[in-house]
Short mmCIF file of C-alpha atoms in Angstrom, two decimals:
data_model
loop_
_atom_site.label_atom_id
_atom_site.label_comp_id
_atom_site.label_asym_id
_atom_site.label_seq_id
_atom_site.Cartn_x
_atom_site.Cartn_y
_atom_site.Cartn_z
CA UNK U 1 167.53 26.42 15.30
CA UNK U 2 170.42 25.00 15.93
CA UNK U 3 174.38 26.36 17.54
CA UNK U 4 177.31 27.68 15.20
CA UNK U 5 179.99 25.60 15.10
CA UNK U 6 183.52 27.36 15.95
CA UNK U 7 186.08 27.59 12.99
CA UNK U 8 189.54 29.08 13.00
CA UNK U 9 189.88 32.63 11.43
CA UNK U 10 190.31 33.10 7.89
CA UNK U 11 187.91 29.96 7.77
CA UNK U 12 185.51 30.57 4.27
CA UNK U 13 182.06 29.73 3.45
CA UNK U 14 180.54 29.11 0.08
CA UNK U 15 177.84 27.47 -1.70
CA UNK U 16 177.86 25.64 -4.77
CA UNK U 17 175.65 24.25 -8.04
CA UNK U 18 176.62 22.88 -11.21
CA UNK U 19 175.37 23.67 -14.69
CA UNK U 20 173.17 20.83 -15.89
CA UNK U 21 171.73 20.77 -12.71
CA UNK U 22 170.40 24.58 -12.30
CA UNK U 23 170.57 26.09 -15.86
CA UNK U 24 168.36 24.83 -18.05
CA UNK U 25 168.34 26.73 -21.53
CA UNK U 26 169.50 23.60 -22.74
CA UNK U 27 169.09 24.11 -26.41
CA UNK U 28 169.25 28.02 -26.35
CA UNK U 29 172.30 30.13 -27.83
CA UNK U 30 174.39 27.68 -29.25
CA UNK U 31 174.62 25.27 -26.47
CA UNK U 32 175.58 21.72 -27.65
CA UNK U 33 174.31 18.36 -26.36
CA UNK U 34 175.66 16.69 -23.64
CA UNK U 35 175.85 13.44 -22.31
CA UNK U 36 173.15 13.92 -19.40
CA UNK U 37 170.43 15.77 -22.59
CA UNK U 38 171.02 12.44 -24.19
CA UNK U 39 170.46 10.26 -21.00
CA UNK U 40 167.97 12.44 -19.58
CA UNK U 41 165.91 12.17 -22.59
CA UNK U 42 166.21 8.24 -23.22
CA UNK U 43 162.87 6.49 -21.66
CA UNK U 44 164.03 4.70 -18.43
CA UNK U 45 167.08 6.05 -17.18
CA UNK U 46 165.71 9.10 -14.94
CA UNK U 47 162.82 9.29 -11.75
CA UNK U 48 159.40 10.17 -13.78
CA UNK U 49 161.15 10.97 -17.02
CA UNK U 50 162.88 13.83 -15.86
CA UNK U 51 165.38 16.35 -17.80
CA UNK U 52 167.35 19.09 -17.14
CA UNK U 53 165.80 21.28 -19.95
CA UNK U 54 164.57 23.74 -17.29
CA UNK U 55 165.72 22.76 -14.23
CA UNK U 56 165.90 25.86 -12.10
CA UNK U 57 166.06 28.02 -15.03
CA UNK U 58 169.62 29.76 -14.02
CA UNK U 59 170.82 30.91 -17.24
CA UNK U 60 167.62 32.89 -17.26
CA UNK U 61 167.46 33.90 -13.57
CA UNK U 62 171.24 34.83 -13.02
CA UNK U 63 170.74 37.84 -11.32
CA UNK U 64 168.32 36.54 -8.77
CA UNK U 65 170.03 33.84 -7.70
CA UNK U 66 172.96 36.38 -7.30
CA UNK U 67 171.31 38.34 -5.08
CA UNK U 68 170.34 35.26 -2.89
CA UNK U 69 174.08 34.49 -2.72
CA UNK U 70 174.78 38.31 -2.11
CA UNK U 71 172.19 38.34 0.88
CA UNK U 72 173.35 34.58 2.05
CA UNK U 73 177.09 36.29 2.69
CA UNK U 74 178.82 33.58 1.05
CA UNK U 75 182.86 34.68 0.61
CA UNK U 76 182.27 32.44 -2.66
CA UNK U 77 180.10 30.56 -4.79
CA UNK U 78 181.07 27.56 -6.72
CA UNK U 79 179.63 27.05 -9.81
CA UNK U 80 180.45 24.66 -13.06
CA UNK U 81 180.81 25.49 -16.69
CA UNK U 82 178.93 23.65 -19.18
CA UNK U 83 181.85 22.65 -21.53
CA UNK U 84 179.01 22.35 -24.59
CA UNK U 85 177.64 25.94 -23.78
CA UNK U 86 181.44 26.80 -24.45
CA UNK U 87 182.31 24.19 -27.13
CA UNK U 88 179.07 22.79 -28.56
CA UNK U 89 181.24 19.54 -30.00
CA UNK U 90 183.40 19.62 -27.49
CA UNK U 91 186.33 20.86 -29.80
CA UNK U 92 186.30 23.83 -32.57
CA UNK U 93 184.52 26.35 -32.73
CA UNK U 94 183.70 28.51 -30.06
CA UNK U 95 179.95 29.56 -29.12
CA UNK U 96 180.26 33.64 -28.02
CA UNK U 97 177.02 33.67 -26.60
CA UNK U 98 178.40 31.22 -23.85
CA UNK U 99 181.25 32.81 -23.46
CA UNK U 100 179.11 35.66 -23.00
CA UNK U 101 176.56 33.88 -20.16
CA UNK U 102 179.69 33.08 -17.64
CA UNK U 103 180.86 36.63 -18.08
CA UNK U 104 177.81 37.66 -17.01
CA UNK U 105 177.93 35.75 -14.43
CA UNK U 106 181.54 36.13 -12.77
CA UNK U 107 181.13 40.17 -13.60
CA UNK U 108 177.81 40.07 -11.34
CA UNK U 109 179.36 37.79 -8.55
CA UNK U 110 181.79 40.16 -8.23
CA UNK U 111 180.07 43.29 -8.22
CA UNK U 112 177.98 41.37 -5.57
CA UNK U 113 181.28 40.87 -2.96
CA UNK U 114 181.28 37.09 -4.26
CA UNK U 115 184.30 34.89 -4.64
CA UNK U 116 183.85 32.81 -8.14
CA UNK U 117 185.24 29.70 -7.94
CA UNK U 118 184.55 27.62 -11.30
CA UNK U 119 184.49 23.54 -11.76
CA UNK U 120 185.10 22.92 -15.42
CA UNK U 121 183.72 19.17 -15.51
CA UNK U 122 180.82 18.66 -13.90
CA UNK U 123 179.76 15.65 -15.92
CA UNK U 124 178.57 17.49 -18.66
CA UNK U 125 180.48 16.00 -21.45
CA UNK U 126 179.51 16.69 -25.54
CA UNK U 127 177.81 14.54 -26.67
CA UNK U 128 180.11 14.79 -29.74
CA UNK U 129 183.12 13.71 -27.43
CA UNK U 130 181.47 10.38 -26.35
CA UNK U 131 180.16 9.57 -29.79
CA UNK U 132 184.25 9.14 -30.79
CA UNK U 133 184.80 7.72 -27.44
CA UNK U 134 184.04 10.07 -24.28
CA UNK U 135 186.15 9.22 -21.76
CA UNK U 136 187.56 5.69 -22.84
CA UNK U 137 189.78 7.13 -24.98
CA UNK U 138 192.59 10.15 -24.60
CA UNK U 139 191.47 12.36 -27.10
CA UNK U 140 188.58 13.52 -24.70
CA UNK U 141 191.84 14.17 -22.15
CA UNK U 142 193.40 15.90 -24.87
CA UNK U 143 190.15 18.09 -25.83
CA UNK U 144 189.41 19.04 -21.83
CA UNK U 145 192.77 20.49 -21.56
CA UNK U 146 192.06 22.89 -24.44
CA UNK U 147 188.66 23.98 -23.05
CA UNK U 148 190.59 24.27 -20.13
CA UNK U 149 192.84 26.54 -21.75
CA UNK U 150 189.80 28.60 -23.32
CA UNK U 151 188.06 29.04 -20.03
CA UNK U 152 191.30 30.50 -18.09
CA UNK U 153 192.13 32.80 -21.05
CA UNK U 154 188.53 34.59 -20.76
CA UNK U 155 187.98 34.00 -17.02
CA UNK U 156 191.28 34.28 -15.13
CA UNK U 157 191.92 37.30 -14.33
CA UNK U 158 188.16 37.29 -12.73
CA UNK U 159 188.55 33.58 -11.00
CA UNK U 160 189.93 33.25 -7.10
CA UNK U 161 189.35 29.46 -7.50
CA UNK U 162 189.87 26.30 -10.57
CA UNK U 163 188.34 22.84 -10.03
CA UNK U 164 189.67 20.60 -12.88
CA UNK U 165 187.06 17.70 -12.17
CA UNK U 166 184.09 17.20 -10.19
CA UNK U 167 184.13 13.83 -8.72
CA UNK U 168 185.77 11.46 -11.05
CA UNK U 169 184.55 8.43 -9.70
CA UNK U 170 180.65 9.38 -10.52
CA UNK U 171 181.94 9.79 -13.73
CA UNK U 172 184.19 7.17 -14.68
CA UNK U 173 182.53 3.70 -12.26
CA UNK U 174 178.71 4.63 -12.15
CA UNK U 175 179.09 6.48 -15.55
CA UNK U 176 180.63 3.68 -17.73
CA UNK U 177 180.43 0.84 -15.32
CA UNK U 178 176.99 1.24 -13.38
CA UNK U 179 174.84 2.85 -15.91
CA UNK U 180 172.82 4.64 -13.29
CA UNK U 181 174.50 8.06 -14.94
CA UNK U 182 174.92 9.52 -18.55
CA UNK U 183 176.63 8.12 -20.58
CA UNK U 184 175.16 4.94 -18.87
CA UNK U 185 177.02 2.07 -20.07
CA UNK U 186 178.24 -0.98 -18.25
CA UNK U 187 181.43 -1.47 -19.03
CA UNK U 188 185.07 -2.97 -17.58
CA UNK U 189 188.02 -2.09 -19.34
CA UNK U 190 185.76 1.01 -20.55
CA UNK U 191 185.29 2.14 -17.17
CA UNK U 192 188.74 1.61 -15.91
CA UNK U 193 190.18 3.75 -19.34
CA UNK U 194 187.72 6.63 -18.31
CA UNK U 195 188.85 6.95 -14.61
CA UNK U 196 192.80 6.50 -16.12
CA UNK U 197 192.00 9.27 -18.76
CA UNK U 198 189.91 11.79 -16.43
CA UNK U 199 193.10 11.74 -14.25
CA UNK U 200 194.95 12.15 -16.98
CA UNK U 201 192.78 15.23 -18.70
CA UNK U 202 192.90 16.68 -14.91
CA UNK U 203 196.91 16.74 -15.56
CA UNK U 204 196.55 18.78 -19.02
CA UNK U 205 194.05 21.20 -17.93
CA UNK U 206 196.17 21.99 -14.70
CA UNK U 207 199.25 22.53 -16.85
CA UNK U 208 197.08 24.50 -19.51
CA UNK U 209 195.81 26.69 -16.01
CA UNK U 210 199.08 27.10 -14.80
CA UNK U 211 200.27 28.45 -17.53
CA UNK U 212 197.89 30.96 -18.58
CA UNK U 213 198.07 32.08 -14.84
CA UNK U 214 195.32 31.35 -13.40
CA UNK U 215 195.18 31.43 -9.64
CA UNK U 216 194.37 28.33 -7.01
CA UNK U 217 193.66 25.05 -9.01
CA UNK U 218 192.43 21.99 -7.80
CA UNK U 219 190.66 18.56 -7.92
CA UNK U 220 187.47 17.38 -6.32
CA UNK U 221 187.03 14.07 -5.09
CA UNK U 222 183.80 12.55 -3.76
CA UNK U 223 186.14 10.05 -0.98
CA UNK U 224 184.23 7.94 1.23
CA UNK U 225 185.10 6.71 5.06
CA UNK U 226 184.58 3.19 4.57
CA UNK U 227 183.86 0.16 7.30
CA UNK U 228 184.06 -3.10 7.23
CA UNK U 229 181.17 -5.30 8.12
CA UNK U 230 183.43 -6.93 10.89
CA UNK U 231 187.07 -8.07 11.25
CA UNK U 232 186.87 -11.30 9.35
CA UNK U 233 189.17 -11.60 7.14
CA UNK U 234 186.87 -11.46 4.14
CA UNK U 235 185.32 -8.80 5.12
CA UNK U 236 188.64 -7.42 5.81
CA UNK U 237 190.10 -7.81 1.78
CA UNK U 238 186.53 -6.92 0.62
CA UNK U 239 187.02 -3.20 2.72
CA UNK U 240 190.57 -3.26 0.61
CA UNK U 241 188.45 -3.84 -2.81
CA UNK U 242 186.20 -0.83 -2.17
CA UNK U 243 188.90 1.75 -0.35
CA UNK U 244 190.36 0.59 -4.12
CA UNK U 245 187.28 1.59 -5.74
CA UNK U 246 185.95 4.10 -4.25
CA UNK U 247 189.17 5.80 -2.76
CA UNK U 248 192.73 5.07 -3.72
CA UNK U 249 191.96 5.11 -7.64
CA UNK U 250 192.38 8.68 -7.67
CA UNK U 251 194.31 9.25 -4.19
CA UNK U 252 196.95 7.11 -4.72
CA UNK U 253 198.37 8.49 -8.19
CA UNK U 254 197.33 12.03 -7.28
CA UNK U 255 199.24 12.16 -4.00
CA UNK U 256 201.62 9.52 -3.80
CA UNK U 257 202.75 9.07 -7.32
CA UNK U 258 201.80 5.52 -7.87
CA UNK U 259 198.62 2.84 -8.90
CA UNK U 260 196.62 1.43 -6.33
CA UNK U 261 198.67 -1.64 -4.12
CA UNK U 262 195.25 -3.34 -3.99
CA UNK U 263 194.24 -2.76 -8.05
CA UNK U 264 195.36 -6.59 -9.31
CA UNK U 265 192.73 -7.81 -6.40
CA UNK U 266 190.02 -5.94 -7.27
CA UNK U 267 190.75 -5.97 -10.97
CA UNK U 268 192.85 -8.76 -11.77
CA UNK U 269 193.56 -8.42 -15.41
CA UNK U 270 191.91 -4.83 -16.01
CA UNK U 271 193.86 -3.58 -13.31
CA UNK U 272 197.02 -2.26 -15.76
CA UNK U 273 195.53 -1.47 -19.03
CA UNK U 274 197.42 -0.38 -22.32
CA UNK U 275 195.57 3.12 -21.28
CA UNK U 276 198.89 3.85 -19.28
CA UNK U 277 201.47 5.59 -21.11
CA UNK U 278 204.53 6.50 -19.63
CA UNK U 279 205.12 9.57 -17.70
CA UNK U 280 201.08 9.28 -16.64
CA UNK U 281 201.83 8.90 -13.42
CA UNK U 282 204.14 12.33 -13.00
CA UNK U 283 201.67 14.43 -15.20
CA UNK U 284 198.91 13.06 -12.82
CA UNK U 285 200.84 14.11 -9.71
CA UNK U 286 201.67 17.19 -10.35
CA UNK U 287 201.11 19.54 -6.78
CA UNK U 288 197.96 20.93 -6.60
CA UNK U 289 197.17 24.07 -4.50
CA UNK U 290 193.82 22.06 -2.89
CA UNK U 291 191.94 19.67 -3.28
CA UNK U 292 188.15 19.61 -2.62
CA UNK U 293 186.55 16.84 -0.94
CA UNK U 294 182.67 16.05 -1.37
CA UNK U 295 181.42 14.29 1.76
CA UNK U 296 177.86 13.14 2.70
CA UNK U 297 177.62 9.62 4.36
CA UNK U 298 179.86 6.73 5.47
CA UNK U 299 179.70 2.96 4.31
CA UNK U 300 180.19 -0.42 5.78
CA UNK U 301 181.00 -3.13 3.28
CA UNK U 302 181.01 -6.77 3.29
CA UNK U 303 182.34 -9.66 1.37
CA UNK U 304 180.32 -11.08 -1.38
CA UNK U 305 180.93 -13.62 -4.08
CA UNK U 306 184.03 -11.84 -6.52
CA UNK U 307 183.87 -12.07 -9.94
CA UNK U 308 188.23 -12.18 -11.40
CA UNK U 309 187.66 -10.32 -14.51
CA UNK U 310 188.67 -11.29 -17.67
CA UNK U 311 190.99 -9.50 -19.79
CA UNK U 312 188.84 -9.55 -22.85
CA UNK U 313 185.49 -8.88 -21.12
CA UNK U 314 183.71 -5.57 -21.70
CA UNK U 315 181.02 -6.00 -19.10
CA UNK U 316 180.92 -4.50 -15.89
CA UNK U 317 183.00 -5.95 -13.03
CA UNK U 318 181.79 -6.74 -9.59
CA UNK U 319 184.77 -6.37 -6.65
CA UNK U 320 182.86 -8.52 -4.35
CA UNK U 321 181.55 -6.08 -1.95
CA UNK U 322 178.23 -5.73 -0.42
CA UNK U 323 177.14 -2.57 1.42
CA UNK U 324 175.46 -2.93 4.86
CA UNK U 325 173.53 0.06 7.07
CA UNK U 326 174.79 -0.81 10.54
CA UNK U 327 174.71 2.73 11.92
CA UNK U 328 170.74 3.30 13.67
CA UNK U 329 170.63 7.11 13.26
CA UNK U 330 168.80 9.43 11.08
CA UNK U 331 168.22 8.96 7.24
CA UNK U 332 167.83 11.66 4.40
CA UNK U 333 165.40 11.39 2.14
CA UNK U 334 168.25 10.03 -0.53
CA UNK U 335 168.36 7.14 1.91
CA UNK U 336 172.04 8.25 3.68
CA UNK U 337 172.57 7.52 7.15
CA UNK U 338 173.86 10.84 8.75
CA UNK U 339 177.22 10.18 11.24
CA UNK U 340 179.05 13.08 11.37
CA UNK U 341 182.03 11.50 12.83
CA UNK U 342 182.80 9.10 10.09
CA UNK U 343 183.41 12.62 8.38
CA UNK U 344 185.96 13.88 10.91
CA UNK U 345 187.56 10.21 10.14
CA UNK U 346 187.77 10.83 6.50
CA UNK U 347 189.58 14.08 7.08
CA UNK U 348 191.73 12.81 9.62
CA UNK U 349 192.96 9.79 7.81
CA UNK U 350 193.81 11.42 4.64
CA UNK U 351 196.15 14.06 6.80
CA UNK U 352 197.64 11.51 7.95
CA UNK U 353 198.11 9.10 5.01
CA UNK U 354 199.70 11.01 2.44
CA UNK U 355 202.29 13.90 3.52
CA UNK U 356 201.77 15.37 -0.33
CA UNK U 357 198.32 16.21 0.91
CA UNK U 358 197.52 19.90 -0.17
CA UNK U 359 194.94 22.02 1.88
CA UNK U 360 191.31 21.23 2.04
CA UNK U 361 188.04 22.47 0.58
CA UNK U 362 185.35 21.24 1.34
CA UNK U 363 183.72 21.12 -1.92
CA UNK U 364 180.03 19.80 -0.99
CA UNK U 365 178.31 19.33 2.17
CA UNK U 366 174.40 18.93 2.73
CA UNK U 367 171.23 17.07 2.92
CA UNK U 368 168.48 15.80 1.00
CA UNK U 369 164.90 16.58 2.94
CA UNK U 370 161.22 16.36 2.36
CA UNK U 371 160.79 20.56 2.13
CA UNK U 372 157.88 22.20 1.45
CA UNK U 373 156.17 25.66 1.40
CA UNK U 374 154.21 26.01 5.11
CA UNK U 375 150.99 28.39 4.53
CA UNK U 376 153.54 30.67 6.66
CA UNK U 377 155.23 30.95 3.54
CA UNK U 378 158.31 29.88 4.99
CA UNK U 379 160.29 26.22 4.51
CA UNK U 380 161.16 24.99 7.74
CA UNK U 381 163.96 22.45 7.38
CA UNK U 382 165.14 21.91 10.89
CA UNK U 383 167.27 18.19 9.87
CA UNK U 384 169.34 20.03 7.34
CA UNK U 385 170.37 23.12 9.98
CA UNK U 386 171.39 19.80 12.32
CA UNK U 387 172.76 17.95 9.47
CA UNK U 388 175.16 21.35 8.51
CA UNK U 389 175.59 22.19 12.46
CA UNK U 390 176.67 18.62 13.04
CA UNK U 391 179.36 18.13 9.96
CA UNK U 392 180.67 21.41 10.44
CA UNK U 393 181.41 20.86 13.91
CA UNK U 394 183.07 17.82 12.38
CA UNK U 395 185.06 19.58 10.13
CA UNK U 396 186.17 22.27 13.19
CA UNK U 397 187.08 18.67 15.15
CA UNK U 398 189.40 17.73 12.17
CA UNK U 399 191.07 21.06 11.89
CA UNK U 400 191.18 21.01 15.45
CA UNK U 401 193.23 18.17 15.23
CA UNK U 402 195.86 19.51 12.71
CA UNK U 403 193.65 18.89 9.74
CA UNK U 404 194.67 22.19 6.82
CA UNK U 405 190.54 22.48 6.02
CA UNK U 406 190.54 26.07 4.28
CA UNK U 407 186.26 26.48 3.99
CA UNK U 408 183.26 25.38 3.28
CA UNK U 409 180.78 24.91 0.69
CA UNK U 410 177.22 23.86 1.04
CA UNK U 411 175.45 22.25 -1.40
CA UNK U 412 173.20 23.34 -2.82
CA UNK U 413 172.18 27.03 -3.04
CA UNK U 414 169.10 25.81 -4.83
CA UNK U 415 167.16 22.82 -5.25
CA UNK U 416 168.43 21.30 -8.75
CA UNK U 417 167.71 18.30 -10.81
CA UNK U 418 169.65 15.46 -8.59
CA UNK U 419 170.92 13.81 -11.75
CA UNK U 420 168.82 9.99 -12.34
CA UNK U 421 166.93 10.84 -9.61
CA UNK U 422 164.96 13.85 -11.15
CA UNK U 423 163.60 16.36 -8.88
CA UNK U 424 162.11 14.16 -6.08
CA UNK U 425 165.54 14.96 -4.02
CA UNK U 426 165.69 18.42 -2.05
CA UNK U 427 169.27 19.77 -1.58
CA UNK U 428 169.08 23.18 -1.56
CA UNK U 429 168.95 26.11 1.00
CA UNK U 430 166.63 28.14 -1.40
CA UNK U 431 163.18 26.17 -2.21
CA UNK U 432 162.57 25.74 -6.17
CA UNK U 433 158.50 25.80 -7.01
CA UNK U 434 159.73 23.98 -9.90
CA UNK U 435 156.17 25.04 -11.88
CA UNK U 436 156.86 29.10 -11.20
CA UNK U 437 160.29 28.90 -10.56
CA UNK U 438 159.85 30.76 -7.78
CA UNK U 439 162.76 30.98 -5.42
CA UNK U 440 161.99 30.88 -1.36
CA UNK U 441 164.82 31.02 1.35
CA UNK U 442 164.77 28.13 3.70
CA UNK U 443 165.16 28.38 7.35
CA UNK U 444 168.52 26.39 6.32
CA UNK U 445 169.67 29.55 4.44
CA UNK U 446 168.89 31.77 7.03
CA UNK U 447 170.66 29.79 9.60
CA UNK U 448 173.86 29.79 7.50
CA UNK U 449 173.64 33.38 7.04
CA UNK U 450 173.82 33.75 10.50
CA UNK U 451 176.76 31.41 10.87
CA UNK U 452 178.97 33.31 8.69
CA UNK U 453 177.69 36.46 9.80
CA UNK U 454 178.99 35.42 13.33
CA UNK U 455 182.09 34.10 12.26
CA UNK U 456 182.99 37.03 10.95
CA UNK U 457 182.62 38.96 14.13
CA UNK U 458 184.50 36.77 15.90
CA UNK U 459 187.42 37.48 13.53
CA UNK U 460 189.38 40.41 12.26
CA UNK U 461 192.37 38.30 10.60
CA UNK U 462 192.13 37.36 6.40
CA UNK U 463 191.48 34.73 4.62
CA UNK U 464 194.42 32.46 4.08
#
């Protein structure tokens, strides 16, 4: 089924969800709307209509899916917080019975031997929020950090782990710029305020952690190793345009204190918007104690007609990049190519691009398969063991060569709603029978048990 990859000691493993995709309970005890109930439920923008109403019924089946994690042997389980299950508009009033739900939750994963380690935005925004502006504007900066502040002064003293932001870039370019995710709008200087203004609420809710004392905070960024098509010189500025895009919007101010050197390209007159006040930059930048990187495929770009955009234009802008599949090896079922080295690139060019880089989590790892129940009652999922044997062996080859990786999580513990594209997308390493509910351990999960159960024989020495 598959080797174990060789980590260092004090190497962790985890597994992580997030709360629209897995709870469900979406109208029950208080919760307030979000962005994705109001997406999710407009005609058009999901696979077969889809919503995460249900999804794998979490808030409901806590317990269980404790236990899984308990009997997986996970050090820690990341997990998000639905900010409107907290604050149903986003700002006033608080809902107990939410509060109540994640207390539940954190008490059981630690009576269990489980690490919680808590994302608060995992693109769950109130739908009150973006009706007065969502991300666009800095009031929804302003409100995070004080549902930051709420969350560390009922959870701290219970939480090993704080992730400010789950992969910015979904939110702020295929959010407001794409449209393929809530709040789905298509939008340039929109777009370009929301990724200035997530950095900027990830600032204030670090500062509001820090000083209610909570423990290890960080970001996670969704970074991409990116090719270019070849070494023309096109193809050359349009890899620059995309490592803007994709990459050095939140790199660059986050670890080197400064915009993107490539932004006026890409952007041309978006690029510096009256979004930046001063003193952005050093509340952006302030030293984090990790940061968490998502990783699940490379790309190859290549030049394609660029659109300059226009100051005054709302509409979406296109950088002038095409992406290409050069690579011949194995697809998931989202359509990814699998090359576990571009993943040990990744890790090894960050290291070695910014000094100010602070240890690594890996945040999200996994694969997307075609699973099913076999009349043995088991799921056999052979690709995904490869897939996870293959990237963590990348990972071990980056920390091999000096890379500070600190763990692991795998995503997903459970098959979830995979945002506009429903449930036809299989992450997990615990089936969902999405009609019972029923939960059934893959031969992925059992193969990761046994990983971590043989690292830890190999090792006596603590986690760092």
């Amino acid at each position: 089924m598959g080797g174990f990859p060789k980590l260092p000691p004090g190497f962790r493993f985890g597994a992580a969800t997030s709360a629209y995709q897995i709870e469900g309970a979406h109208d029950e005890d208080g919760r307030g709307p979000s962005v994705w109930d109001t997406f999710s439920h407009t005609p058009g923008r999901t696979h077969a209509g889809a919503t995460g109403d249900v999804a794998a019924d979490h808030y409901h089946r806590h317990r269980e899916d404790v236990a899984l994690l308990r009997d997986l042997g996970v050090d820690s389980y990341r997990f998000s917080i639905a900010w409107p299950r907290l604050l149903p508009q986003g700002v006033g009033p608080v809902n107990p019975k939410g509060l109540d739900f994640y207390d539940r939750l954190i008490d059981d994963l630690l009576a269990a031997g489980v690490a919680p380690a808590v994302t608060l935005y995992h693109w769950d925004l109130p739908q009150a929020l973006e009706d007065r502006g969502g991300w666009r504007v800095r009031e929804t900066a302003e409100a995070f950090a004080a549902y930051a502040a709420l969350a560390a002064e009922r959870y701290g003293d219970r939480v090993e782990r704080w992730i400010t932001l789950n992969e910015p870039y979904c939110s702020a370019f295929v959010g407001y710029a794409e449209g393929r995710h809530a709040p789905g709008a298509r939008e340039g200087r929109g777009a370009l305020a929301a990724a200035h203004h997530l950095l900027v609420g990830h600032g204030l809710a670090l500062g509001a952690l820090r000083a209610s004392g909570a423990r290890e905070i960080g970001i996670t960024l969704n970074l991409d190793r990116i090719h270019a098509a070849s070494e023309r010189p096109e193809d050359r500025a349009a890899l620059r345009r995309a490592e803007t895009l994709h990459n050095e919007v939140w790199t660059e101010p986050l670890f080197a204190g400064r915009h993107p050197r490539d932004e006026a390209e890409t952007w041309a007159g978006l690029a510096d918007g009256p979004w930046r006040l001063p003193g952005d930059l050093d509340l952006i930048g302030i030293p984090l104690d990790f940061v968490g990187l998502n990783f699940y495929r490379p790309l190859t770009v290549a030049a394609a007609p660029h659109h300059v955009a226009d100051p005054g234009q709302r509409t979406a802008v296109d950088i002038g990049v095409t992406e290409l599949d050069p690579y011949g090896t194995r697809h998931t079922t989202m359509g990814w190519p699998v090359v576990p080295s571009a993943f040990t690139e990744l890790l090894r060019d960050l290291h070695a691009r910014y000094p100010r880089l602070p240890p690594i989590w890996i945040t999200e790892n996994g694969s997307a398969e075609a699973d099913a129940v076999s009349p043995d009652g088991r799921v056999h999922d052979p690709d995904r063991i490869a897939y996870l044997a293959d990237h963590l062996a990348a990972v071990a080859d980056a920390v091999a060569a000096g890379v500070d990786v600190r763990g692991y999580y795998a995503w997903s513990l459970l098959d979830n709603f995979e945002w506009a594209r429903g449930y036809d997308q299989r992450f997990g390493l615990v089936h969902v029978d999405y009609a019972t509910l029923t939960r059934t351990p893959k031969d992925s999960y059992h193969w990761y048990r046994g990983l971590i159960t043989a690292h830890r024989a190999g090792t006596e020495e603590p986690a760092r």
